[in-house]
Short mmCIF file of C-alpha atoms and ligand atoms in Angstrom, two decimals:
data_model
loop_
_atom_site.label_atom_id
_atom_site.label_comp_id
_atom_site.label_asym_id
_atom_site.label_seq_id
_atom_site.Cartn_x
_atom_site.Cartn_y
_atom_site.Cartn_z
CA MET A 1 -52.36 -20.68 46.38
CA LYS A 2 -49.28 -21.83 42.80
CA ILE A 3 -50.62 -21.81 39.73
CA PHE A 4 -49.35 -23.92 37.16
CA LYS A 5 -49.42 -24.16 33.63
CA PHE A 6 -48.57 -25.79 30.94
CA LEU A 7 -48.73 -25.23 27.62
CA CYS A 8 -50.84 -28.04 24.57
CA ILE A 9 -50.23 -28.30 21.82
CA LEU A 10 -54.46 -28.28 20.60
CA SER A 11 -55.61 -30.14 17.83
CA LEU A 12 -59.37 -29.93 17.85
CA GLY A 13 -61.39 -32.85 15.93
CA THR A 14 -59.14 -35.60 15.93
CA PHE A 15 -57.73 -38.07 17.01
CA ILE A 16 -55.01 -36.98 17.89
CA LEU A 17 -54.99 -36.09 21.54
CA SER A 18 -53.08 -33.38 23.05
CA ARG A 19 -49.72 -33.09 23.86
CA CYS A 20 -48.60 -30.90 26.77
CA ASN A 21 -44.94 -30.35 26.85
CA HIS A 22 -44.34 -30.55 30.58
CA SER A 23 -42.98 -34.50 31.92
CA ASP A 24 -44.47 -34.95 35.48
CA GLU A 25 -48.12 -34.43 35.83
CA LEU A 26 -51.39 -34.92 33.48
CA SER A 27 -53.28 -34.68 29.73
CA GLY A 28 -51.44 -36.72 26.99
CA SER A 29 -52.49 -40.08 29.47
CA LEU A 30 -55.26 -41.85 27.69
CA ALA A 31 -58.46 -43.94 29.80
CA LYS A 32 -57.15 -47.43 31.45
CA LYS A 33 -58.40 -50.31 28.37
CA VAL A 34 -61.57 -52.30 28.99
CA ILE A 35 -60.51 -55.99 29.70
CA GLU A 36 -63.01 -57.72 27.98
CA GLN A 37 -64.94 -60.62 30.14
CA THR A 38 -66.74 -63.89 28.98
CA PHE A 39 -70.40 -63.16 30.75
CA ASN A 40 -71.37 -65.96 32.52
CA ILE A 41 -72.50 -64.56 35.61
CA PRO A 42 -76.33 -63.70 35.63
CA LEU A 43 -77.37 -60.16 36.30
CA ALA A 44 -77.81 -58.82 38.99
CA ILE A 45 -80.80 -57.46 39.53
CA PRO A 46 -81.06 -54.60 42.80
CA SER A 47 -83.64 -55.17 45.04
CA MET A 48 -87.32 -52.73 45.20
CA MET A 49 -87.83 -50.89 47.95
CA ASP A 50 -90.91 -48.73 48.37
CA ALA A 51 -89.21 -45.53 48.68
CA THR A 52 -92.54 -43.72 51.10
CA GLN A 53 -91.30 -45.92 53.94
CA ALA A 54 -87.82 -47.24 53.49
CA SER A 55 -84.91 -47.05 55.32
CA ILE A 56 -81.46 -47.96 54.27
CA GLU A 57 -77.39 -48.12 56.05
CA ALA A 58 -74.57 -47.50 54.57
CA LYS A 59 -72.13 -50.26 55.09
CA SER A 60 -69.26 -51.65 53.47
CA SER A 61 -68.98 -55.87 52.51
CA SER A 62 -67.87 -57.79 50.08
CA ILE A 63 -68.21 -59.08 47.46
CA ILE A 64 -66.25 -61.96 45.03
CA VAL A 65 -64.72 -61.26 41.60
CA ASN A 66 -62.43 -64.25 39.85
CA GLY A 67 -62.20 -66.37 43.29
CA SER A 68 -61.40 -63.48 45.43
CA ASN A 69 -62.95 -61.22 48.23
CA ILE A 70 -62.80 -57.29 47.45
CA SER A 71 -63.96 -55.08 49.86
CA THR A 72 -67.34 -52.95 49.09
CA LEU A 73 -70.00 -50.48 50.05
CA GLY A 74 -73.15 -50.96 49.81
CA TYR A 75 -76.86 -49.90 51.07
CA GLY A 76 -79.50 -51.07 52.65
CA GLY A 77 -77.45 -54.92 53.19
CA ALA A 78 -76.05 -54.97 49.43
CA SER A 79 -73.09 -56.05 49.40
CA ILE A 80 -72.45 -53.18 46.66
CA LEU A 81 -74.88 -50.88 44.96
CA GLY A 82 -78.00 -49.89 47.59
CA PRO A 83 -81.56 -50.79 46.40
CA THR A 84 -83.44 -49.47 43.45
CA LEU A 85 -85.95 -47.13 45.41
CA ARG A 86 -89.70 -46.55 43.78
CA ILE A 87 -92.37 -43.97 44.31
CA GLN A 88 -95.56 -42.46 42.81
CA GLN A 89 -95.49 -39.20 41.52
CA GLY A 90 -96.96 -36.57 44.07
CA ALA A 91 -95.83 -39.05 46.89
CA THR A 92 -93.70 -38.16 50.70
CA LEU A 93 -90.03 -40.30 50.63
CA ASN A 94 -89.20 -41.19 53.95
CA LEU A 95 -86.42 -42.40 54.30
CA LEU A 96 -84.17 -43.51 57.37
CA PHE A 97 -80.54 -43.21 56.55
CA SER A 98 -77.55 -44.69 58.98
CA ASN A 99 -74.81 -44.23 58.80
CA GLN A 100 -72.20 -47.21 59.04
CA LEU A 101 -68.71 -45.89 57.60
CA ASN A 102 -66.25 -45.03 59.68
CA GLU A 103 -66.34 -41.49 57.19
CA ALA A 104 -69.58 -39.62 57.12
CA THR A 105 -71.34 -39.45 54.48
CA ASN A 106 -74.67 -38.45 52.71
CA ILE A 107 -77.78 -38.81 50.43
CA HIS A 108 -77.89 -36.78 47.13
CA TRP A 109 -80.82 -37.35 45.05
CA HIS A 110 -80.23 -36.86 41.57
CA GLY A 111 -81.74 -35.66 39.65
CA LEU A 112 -84.58 -34.72 41.81
CA VAL A 113 -86.23 -31.38 43.25
CA ALA A 114 -86.17 -32.05 46.32
CA PRO A 115 -85.40 -29.21 48.80
CA PRO A 116 -81.90 -27.70 50.06
CA LEU A 117 -81.68 -29.63 52.91
CA GLN A 118 -82.76 -32.29 51.84
CA ASP A 119 -80.02 -32.37 48.72
CA GLY A 120 -77.27 -34.56 50.30
CA TYR A 121 -75.12 -30.77 49.97
CA PRO A 122 -71.38 -31.66 50.07
CA THR A 123 -71.00 -30.30 53.95
CA ASP A 124 -75.00 -31.56 55.28
CA VAL A 125 -73.46 -35.53 56.35
CA THR A 126 -74.25 -37.55 58.56
CA LYS A 127 -71.00 -38.42 60.03
CA PRO A 128 -70.02 -42.28 61.59
CA GLY A 129 -72.78 -43.62 64.05
CA GLY A 130 -75.78 -41.25 62.54
CA THR A 131 -78.72 -41.19 61.09
CA PHE A 132 -80.48 -39.25 59.13
CA ASN A 133 -84.73 -38.45 58.28
CA TYR A 134 -84.30 -37.85 54.18
CA LYS A 135 -88.65 -36.43 53.57
CA PHE A 136 -89.85 -34.14 51.12
CA LYS A 137 -92.67 -34.38 48.53
CA VAL A 138 -91.51 -36.01 44.98
CA ASN A 139 -93.55 -34.38 42.34
CA ASP A 140 -90.82 -35.13 39.07
CA ARG A 141 -91.29 -37.56 36.47
CA PRO A 142 -91.80 -40.46 36.36
CA GLY A 143 -88.79 -41.55 34.79
CA THR A 144 -84.94 -42.94 36.19
CA TYR A 145 -83.48 -40.91 39.23
CA TRP A 146 -80.80 -42.93 41.29
CA TYR A 147 -79.48 -41.11 44.68
CA HIS A 148 -74.79 -41.58 46.10
CA PRO A 149 -72.73 -40.38 47.95
CA HIS A 150 -72.25 -36.42 48.12
CA PRO A 151 -69.82 -35.93 50.86
CA ASP A 152 -66.84 -32.92 50.24
CA MET A 153 -64.52 -34.49 48.15
CA SER A 154 -65.65 -37.49 48.62
CA THR A 155 -68.62 -38.18 46.91
CA ALA A 156 -65.65 -40.33 44.22
CA SER A 157 -64.38 -42.24 46.62
CA GLN A 158 -67.69 -43.59 48.07
CA ALA A 159 -70.07 -44.35 44.91
CA TYR A 160 -66.65 -46.03 43.34
CA ARG A 161 -66.37 -47.89 46.39
CA GLY A 162 -69.50 -48.69 45.67
CA LEU A 163 -72.16 -46.20 47.31
CA ALA A 164 -75.33 -45.85 44.10
CA GLY A 165 -78.73 -47.04 43.66
CA PHE A 166 -81.94 -46.63 41.09
CA PHE A 167 -84.46 -44.44 42.18
CA LEU A 168 -87.44 -45.72 40.09
CA ILE A 169 -90.92 -43.00 39.16
CA THR A 170 -93.86 -44.04 38.76
CA SER A 171 -97.91 -42.59 38.02
CA PRO A 172 -101.13 -43.70 36.67
CA GLU A 173 -100.17 -42.00 33.15
CA GLU A 174 -97.53 -43.68 32.30
CA ARG A 175 -99.14 -47.14 33.73
CA ALA A 176 -101.44 -46.23 31.08
CA LEU A 177 -98.50 -46.48 28.07
CA ASN A 178 -98.16 -49.93 28.80
CA LEU A 179 -94.61 -49.91 29.13
CA PRO A 180 -92.47 -53.45 29.41
CA GLU A 181 -92.90 -54.37 33.03
CA GLY A 182 -92.24 -56.36 36.28
CA GLN A 183 -89.12 -58.62 34.29
CA TYR A 184 -89.40 -56.60 31.67
CA ASP A 185 -88.50 -53.39 33.08
CA ILE A 186 -84.58 -53.34 33.71
CA PRO A 187 -82.13 -51.05 35.62
CA LEU A 188 -78.86 -51.65 34.57
CA VAL A 189 -75.95 -48.88 36.61
CA VAL A 190 -72.81 -49.71 33.91
CA GLN A 191 -69.65 -48.49 36.01
CA ASP A 192 -65.53 -49.32 35.05
CA LYS A 193 -63.09 -50.44 38.68
CA GLY A 194 -59.70 -51.28 38.83
CA LEU A 195 -60.05 -54.78 40.79
CA THR A 196 -56.66 -55.99 40.28
CA ASN A 197 -55.87 -54.68 43.29
CA GLY A 198 -59.03 -54.50 45.35
CA LEU A 199 -61.20 -52.13 44.95
CA THR A 200 -59.52 -49.13 46.20
CA TYR A 201 -59.64 -45.92 45.80
CA ASN A 202 -56.98 -44.17 45.13
CA PRO A 203 -56.82 -41.78 42.22
CA ASN A 204 -53.05 -41.00 40.87
CA ASN A 205 -52.19 -37.59 38.87
CA ASP A 206 -52.53 -38.68 35.48
CA ASP A 207 -56.60 -39.79 37.08
CA ARG A 208 -56.72 -36.88 39.16
CA THR A 209 -56.65 -34.96 35.41
CA ILE A 210 -58.32 -37.82 33.15
CA GLY A 211 -61.39 -39.01 36.04
CA LEU A 212 -60.58 -43.08 37.05
CA PHE A 213 -61.22 -45.26 35.43
CA GLY A 214 -61.61 -48.69 35.26
CA GLU A 215 -59.73 -51.76 33.57
CA SER A 216 -63.46 -53.92 34.51
CA ILE A 217 -66.42 -52.74 33.37
CA LEU A 218 -69.19 -54.48 36.29
CA VAL A 219 -72.84 -53.58 35.47
CA ASN A 220 -75.72 -53.98 38.55
CA GLY A 221 -72.04 -54.75 40.01
CA THR A 222 -71.44 -58.04 38.24
CA MET A 223 -68.32 -58.37 36.18
CA GLY A 224 -68.96 -60.28 33.52
CA PRO A 225 -73.57 -60.25 33.29
CA PHE A 226 -75.71 -62.30 30.73
CA LEU A 227 -79.36 -62.70 31.43
CA ASP A 228 -81.59 -64.63 29.44
CA VAL A 229 -84.51 -63.18 28.07
CA ALA A 230 -87.51 -64.17 25.23
CA THR A 231 -88.34 -62.65 22.46
CA ARG A 232 -90.75 -59.39 22.70
CA THR A 233 -89.81 -55.98 23.90
CA TYR A 234 -87.37 -55.18 27.34
CA ARG A 235 -87.61 -51.44 28.86
CA LEU A 236 -83.30 -50.95 29.47
CA ARG A 237 -82.70 -48.36 32.02
CA LEU A 238 -79.61 -47.23 31.22
CA LEU A 239 -77.49 -45.19 34.13
CA ASN A 240 -73.96 -43.92 33.93
CA GLY A 241 -72.93 -44.42 37.14
CA SER A 242 -69.09 -44.31 36.02
CA ASN A 243 -66.44 -41.65 38.39
CA ALA A 244 -64.87 -40.90 34.72
CA ARG A 245 -65.72 -43.34 31.53
CA ILE A 246 -68.34 -42.00 28.78
CA TYR A 247 -70.28 -44.91 27.46
CA ASN A 248 -71.70 -44.81 23.86
CA PHE A 249 -74.10 -47.33 24.13
CA SER A 250 -74.82 -49.67 20.65
CA LEU A 251 -76.19 -53.39 20.19
CA SER A 252 -73.86 -55.54 18.83
CA ASN A 253 -75.76 -56.51 16.16
CA GLY A 254 -76.33 -52.84 15.46
CA ALA A 255 -80.01 -52.77 15.61
CA LYS A 256 -82.56 -50.66 16.55
CA PHE A 257 -84.23 -49.34 19.55
CA ASN A 258 -86.25 -46.53 20.98
CA LEU A 259 -85.38 -43.98 23.47
CA ILE A 260 -88.45 -43.57 25.55
CA GLY A 261 -87.10 -41.41 28.44
CA THR A 262 -84.32 -39.18 29.45
CA ASP A 263 -82.55 -37.88 32.45
CA GLY A 264 -86.16 -35.29 33.35
CA GLY A 265 -89.11 -38.75 32.74
CA LEU A 266 -90.39 -40.06 30.03
CA ILE A 267 -90.29 -38.13 26.15
CA ASP A 268 -92.75 -36.73 24.62
CA SER A 269 -92.61 -39.89 21.21
CA PRO A 270 -90.40 -42.55 21.21
CA LYS A 271 -87.78 -41.80 18.97
CA GLU A 272 -85.48 -44.30 17.34
CA MET A 273 -81.89 -44.61 16.90
CA SER A 274 -78.56 -47.87 17.10
CA SER A 275 -76.52 -45.77 20.28
CA VAL A 276 -76.32 -43.44 22.57
CA LEU A 277 -73.52 -41.93 24.48
CA LEU A 278 -74.04 -40.86 27.82
CA SER A 279 -72.08 -39.42 30.02
CA PRO A 280 -71.23 -39.69 34.04
CA GLY A 281 -74.22 -39.63 35.70
CA GLU A 282 -76.94 -39.20 32.33
CA ARG A 283 -79.57 -42.18 32.06
CA ALA A 284 -81.06 -42.85 29.26
CA ASP A 285 -84.23 -45.19 29.21
CA ILE A 286 -84.98 -47.31 25.95
CA LEU A 287 -86.75 -50.20 24.59
CA VAL A 288 -84.98 -53.23 22.96
CA ASN A 289 -86.60 -55.56 20.76
CA PHE A 290 -85.27 -59.00 21.31
CA GLY A 291 -88.30 -60.48 19.31
CA SER A 292 -85.44 -61.30 15.64
CA ILE A 293 -83.33 -62.81 18.44
CA ALA A 294 -83.15 -66.49 17.75
CA MET A 295 -83.35 -69.19 19.79
CA ASP A 296 -80.29 -69.38 22.38
CA SER A 297 -78.61 -66.64 20.16
CA SER A 298 -77.40 -63.54 21.48
CA VAL A 299 -76.83 -60.42 20.88
CA PHE A 300 -74.63 -57.63 24.11
CA LEU A 301 -74.85 -54.29 25.37
CA VAL A 302 -71.63 -52.99 23.45
CA SER A 303 -69.80 -49.07 23.70
CA ASN A 304 -69.45 -48.23 19.92
CA THR A 305 -65.71 -46.33 19.96
CA PHE A 306 -66.08 -41.52 19.83
CA SER A 307 -64.18 -39.77 18.38
CA GLY A 308 -64.64 -36.12 20.58
CA ALA A 309 -63.20 -36.94 24.14
CA TYR A 310 -59.17 -36.26 24.10
CA ALA A 311 -59.15 -38.80 26.63
CA GLN A 312 -61.26 -42.14 25.01
CA GLY A 313 -63.90 -43.25 22.74
CA TYR A 314 -61.20 -45.40 20.90
CA GLN A 315 -62.51 -49.27 21.98
CA MET A 316 -65.48 -51.42 21.01
CA PHE A 317 -66.05 -52.69 24.13
CA LYS A 318 -68.98 -55.56 24.94
CA LEU A 319 -71.06 -54.27 28.84
CA MET A 320 -72.87 -57.53 28.81
CA LYS A 321 -74.99 -59.93 27.27
CA PHE A 322 -79.01 -60.67 26.25
CA THR A 323 -79.45 -64.22 25.04
CA VAL A 324 -82.90 -65.19 23.84
CA LYS A 325 -84.15 -68.67 25.45
CA LYS A 326 -87.84 -68.42 25.75
CA VAL A 327 -90.35 -67.72 22.73
CA GLU A 328 -93.28 -65.22 23.25
CA THR A 329 -95.55 -63.35 22.08
CA ASP A 330 -94.93 -59.42 22.56
CA PRO A 331 -97.55 -58.08 24.46
CA PHE A 332 -96.28 -54.87 22.69
CA THR A 333 -97.53 -51.98 21.26
CA MET A 334 -95.31 -49.20 20.69
CA PRO A 335 -97.33 -45.63 22.00
CA SER A 336 -97.30 -42.70 19.68
CA ILE A 337 -97.10 -40.46 22.00
CA LEU A 338 -95.47 -40.88 25.78
CA MET A 339 -95.51 -37.74 27.84
CA PRO A 340 -95.33 -34.19 26.20
CA VAL A 341 -92.50 -31.74 27.29
CA GLU A 342 -93.42 -28.67 27.39
CA LYS A 343 -90.83 -26.94 26.18
CA LEU A 344 -88.29 -23.59 27.21
CA THR A 345 -88.24 -21.08 25.10
CA GLN A 346 -85.07 -18.63 25.19
CA SER A 347 -87.89 -15.73 24.81
CA GLU A 348 -88.18 -16.57 28.31
CA SER A 349 -85.45 -16.55 29.77
CA ILE A 350 -84.80 -12.75 32.84
CA ALA A 351 -80.59 -13.79 32.48
CA THR A 352 -77.69 -15.52 30.64
CA ARG A 353 -74.85 -16.94 32.72
CA LYS A 354 -71.24 -17.89 31.85
CA PHE A 355 -69.32 -20.84 32.33
CA SER A 356 -65.98 -21.12 31.79
CA ILE A 357 -64.56 -24.49 31.90
CA GLY A 358 -62.00 -25.08 29.54
CA HIS A 359 -59.39 -24.68 32.57
CA ASP A 360 -59.09 -20.90 30.71
CA GLY A 361 -60.08 -19.81 34.12
CA MET A 362 -56.58 -18.26 35.24
CA GLY A 363 -56.04 -16.89 31.78
CA GLY A 364 -53.33 -18.62 29.49
CA MET A 365 -54.65 -21.48 26.60
CA GLY A 366 -55.04 -24.68 26.76
CA HIS A 367 -55.39 -27.40 30.24
CA ASN A 368 -53.26 -25.42 32.95
CA GLY A 369 -52.74 -28.03 35.26
CA MET A 370 -53.17 -26.60 38.77
CA SER A 371 -51.69 -27.58 43.04
CA HIS A 372 -52.76 -25.47 45.09
CA GLY A 373 -53.39 -26.29 49.54
CA GLY A 374 -49.57 -26.30 48.98
CA THR A 375 -49.57 -29.51 48.63
CA ALA A 376 -46.97 -29.82 45.62
CA GLY A 377 -48.44 -31.49 42.52
CA VAL A 378 -51.49 -32.09 43.66
CA VAL A 379 -54.13 -31.59 40.02
CA MET A 380 -57.38 -29.33 40.64
CA HIS A 381 -59.59 -28.55 38.06
CA PRO A 382 -61.86 -25.22 38.76
CA LEU A 383 -64.99 -24.30 37.37
CA ASP A 384 -65.26 -20.69 36.01
CA GLY A 385 -61.72 -19.91 37.31
CA LYS A 386 -62.72 -21.13 40.87
CA PHE A 387 -62.41 -23.86 42.71
CA PHE A 388 -65.72 -25.17 45.07
CA ASP A 389 -66.45 -23.52 48.85
CA PRO A 390 -69.19 -23.93 50.63
CA ASN A 391 -69.18 -21.34 52.38
CA ARG A 392 -69.28 -18.73 48.98
CA ARG A 393 -72.72 -17.78 47.39
CA ASP A 394 -71.70 -18.09 43.54
CA GLU A 395 -74.55 -17.65 41.67
CA VAL A 396 -78.33 -16.28 42.85
CA VAL A 397 -81.28 -17.00 41.53
CA ARG A 398 -84.84 -16.05 41.62
CA ALA A 399 -87.37 -18.45 42.32
CA GLY A 400 -89.49 -19.60 39.20
CA THR A 401 -87.31 -17.05 36.93
CA ILE A 402 -86.09 -18.35 33.42
CA GLU A 403 -82.38 -18.19 32.28
CA ILE A 404 -79.50 -19.45 29.74
CA TRP A 405 -76.84 -20.34 31.82
CA GLU A 406 -73.86 -22.14 29.27
CA PHE A 407 -70.62 -23.68 29.34
CA ASP A 408 -67.88 -23.19 27.97
CA ASN A 409 -65.11 -25.91 27.14
CA SER A 410 -64.12 -24.66 23.63
CA ILE A 411 -59.85 -24.50 24.60
CA GLY A 412 -60.53 -27.54 27.22
CA THR A 413 -59.01 -29.98 26.34
CA GLU A 414 -61.20 -32.66 28.60
CA THR A 415 -65.02 -33.55 28.57
CA HIS A 416 -66.31 -32.07 31.13
CA PRO A 417 -70.61 -34.02 31.93
CA MET A 418 -72.06 -30.65 33.96
CA HIS A 419 -74.86 -31.53 36.58
CA LEU A 420 -77.06 -29.17 38.64
CA HIS A 421 -78.46 -30.30 41.48
CA GLY A 422 -82.61 -30.01 42.45
CA LEU A 423 -84.19 -29.33 39.17
CA GLN A 424 -84.03 -30.19 35.29
CA PHE A 425 -82.44 -28.09 31.79
CA GLN A 426 -83.42 -27.95 28.50
CA VAL A 427 -79.91 -28.40 26.66
CA LEU A 428 -80.58 -25.49 24.42
CA LYS A 429 -77.81 -25.18 21.81
CA ARG A 430 -74.05 -26.65 21.46
CA THR A 431 -71.66 -24.48 18.82
CA GLY A 432 -68.07 -26.06 18.08
CA GLY A 433 -67.42 -29.79 18.01
CA ARG A 434 -70.67 -32.06 17.45
CA ALA A 435 -72.10 -28.05 16.70
CA MET A 436 -75.34 -29.83 17.11
CA LEU A 437 -77.55 -30.95 20.40
CA GLU A 438 -78.16 -35.20 20.27
CA PRO A 439 -81.38 -37.06 19.69
CA TRP A 440 -81.41 -38.23 23.24
CA GLU A 441 -81.19 -34.16 24.52
CA LEU A 442 -83.53 -32.57 23.34
CA GLY A 443 -86.34 -34.04 27.04
CA TRP A 444 -85.67 -32.61 30.18
CA LYS A 445 -81.99 -33.04 31.00
CA ASP A 446 -79.98 -33.09 34.65
CA THR A 447 -76.04 -33.68 32.79
CA VAL A 448 -74.95 -32.73 29.57
CA LEU A 449 -71.44 -33.41 28.06
CA ALA A 450 -69.19 -30.93 26.97
CA PHE A 451 -66.59 -32.43 24.13
CA PRO A 452 -63.17 -30.68 23.85
CA GLY A 453 -63.69 -27.11 21.74
CA GLU A 454 -67.18 -27.34 22.34
CA LYS A 455 -69.74 -24.09 24.31
CA VAL A 456 -72.92 -25.79 25.36
CA SER A 457 -76.48 -23.78 26.91
CA ILE A 458 -78.89 -24.43 28.57
CA ILE A 459 -82.05 -23.40 29.37
CA ILE A 460 -83.79 -23.14 33.18
CA ARG A 461 -86.70 -22.41 35.08
CA PHE A 462 -85.38 -22.51 39.19
CA PRO A 463 -87.67 -24.53 41.65
CA ASP A 464 -89.35 -23.19 44.39
CA ASN A 465 -87.02 -24.36 46.42
CA LYS A 466 -84.82 -21.22 48.15
CA GLY A 467 -82.06 -22.09 49.43
CA LYS A 468 -78.79 -22.94 48.58
CA PHE A 469 -77.93 -25.86 45.41
CA VAL A 470 -74.41 -27.05 44.60
CA PHE A 471 -73.64 -27.30 40.74
CA HIS A 472 -70.97 -29.13 39.20
CA CYS A 473 -69.05 -31.65 37.02
CA HIS A 474 -70.48 -35.18 36.79
CA ASN A 475 -66.85 -36.33 36.26
CA LEU A 476 -65.88 -36.96 40.61
CA GLU A 477 -62.25 -36.76 39.91
CA HIS A 478 -63.04 -33.70 38.83
CA GLU A 479 -65.90 -32.65 41.21
CA ASP A 480 -63.92 -33.43 44.82
CA ALA A 481 -61.42 -31.68 43.50
CA GLY A 482 -62.56 -28.39 43.14
CA MET A 483 -65.12 -28.44 39.52
CA MET A 484 -68.61 -26.99 41.00
CA LEU A 485 -69.99 -23.97 43.00
CA ASN A 486 -72.98 -22.86 44.87
CA PHE A 487 -76.16 -21.43 43.04
CA GLU A 488 -79.15 -20.06 45.80
CA ILE A 489 -82.41 -19.80 45.10
CA GLN A 490 -84.25 -17.02 46.50
CU1 C2O B 501 -74.76 -37.40 40.62
CU2 C2O B 501 -73.78 -33.39 42.41
O1 C2O B 501 -74.07 -35.17 41.70
CU1 CU B 502 -77.56 -34.72 41.10
CU1 CU B 503 -64.76 -31.85 34.50
#
């Protein structure tokens, strides 16, 4: 393995991008700008499927965007994305999967406490033409989860070309809260795609460095979507299903909304806020009241600018349009209590593990560009100085014990959304950069964002699922370029 190091001049905490004094690859690149649409296409809502007796295939398909046919991948007959799988807490997921792609794939249940052999480990794949029966009990808290492929080094490519879907868990306790449901409960997966040459996955070295960004925003696979709404409260389940782009979700009129859920389901009580920043993999369940919007007026879901992420956050752009088309009395009353969230405390932790994610694994300062495998100029991303190897056991932990894991991006120049499989954790603290926990980070989480300059600690109780899982950066280009390690629960 050959390592090239590049020296960067860091300008922490400013809008000024760090510049590398090396010309042919890496850094200094900015996320592709978003080209806004006219928002005249009805928002697609994925079909619902009962997860206790489901059967889906992964297949190539196509969609029409601006009059041209674009090749895509989809699950369960959808031309892009897949059905929303629904299950009651405590029931058993039973899904027959068939791979009708011409490449190996699998399904990962993002956010669920799934057994190791069911969780879409990167080398547990189904060959083209093959089938696999996913079957396990779903005890996770009611909320918004998702599924997507996870084959080693092809996760980014397959998810980007269209493979992903929602996984929703409900319970009698959740239903007793009388949250908006049916047509008032809308899952929204936001993804940016580059559509100028069709939907092909072909990252260049800039893309491999900062992640792949597209100029077109799709919500539920619809480019330029609108949704007609009534003057009442809606539950919007926001999922950032992008490869690399971060969204600072807000409403164009600056209105406040209530956060009711995070990655690991409902939080203890609704929290009012006017923006929520989600990196790839993260979810937020929010309640939006359109009651004060005049008939035929519109409000947009937008991504506001933000600072601290060197390559992105400079542009404000619209994601979708809501137009009030119906006056209705809102039957909804905001519950003061949602669902108890047990708090894990530092004193229960039996070990602290520290992981360098600031590309300093090989020593040296700042941003190290790396190449390996004899392919000169192919960008790699280390996690704690290592690249993914399915044959290694990087961390060994004990079922039922509590640990603190610290992701250190203090000398890094890139954003890294760190994700652990097969469990939910809590964010304990953040030093450097924002130097605080965001209000949407207080519930159960499975993905946590570290900006350049930040050190983020999480607290984990390992579930009683013995076996090997991965943890990785959910910037999918980083993940596929090695930024993934194993942990084994014993
Ligand atoms: Cu959605 Cu391994 O991740
Ligand atoms: Cu996951
Ligand atoms: Cu990363």
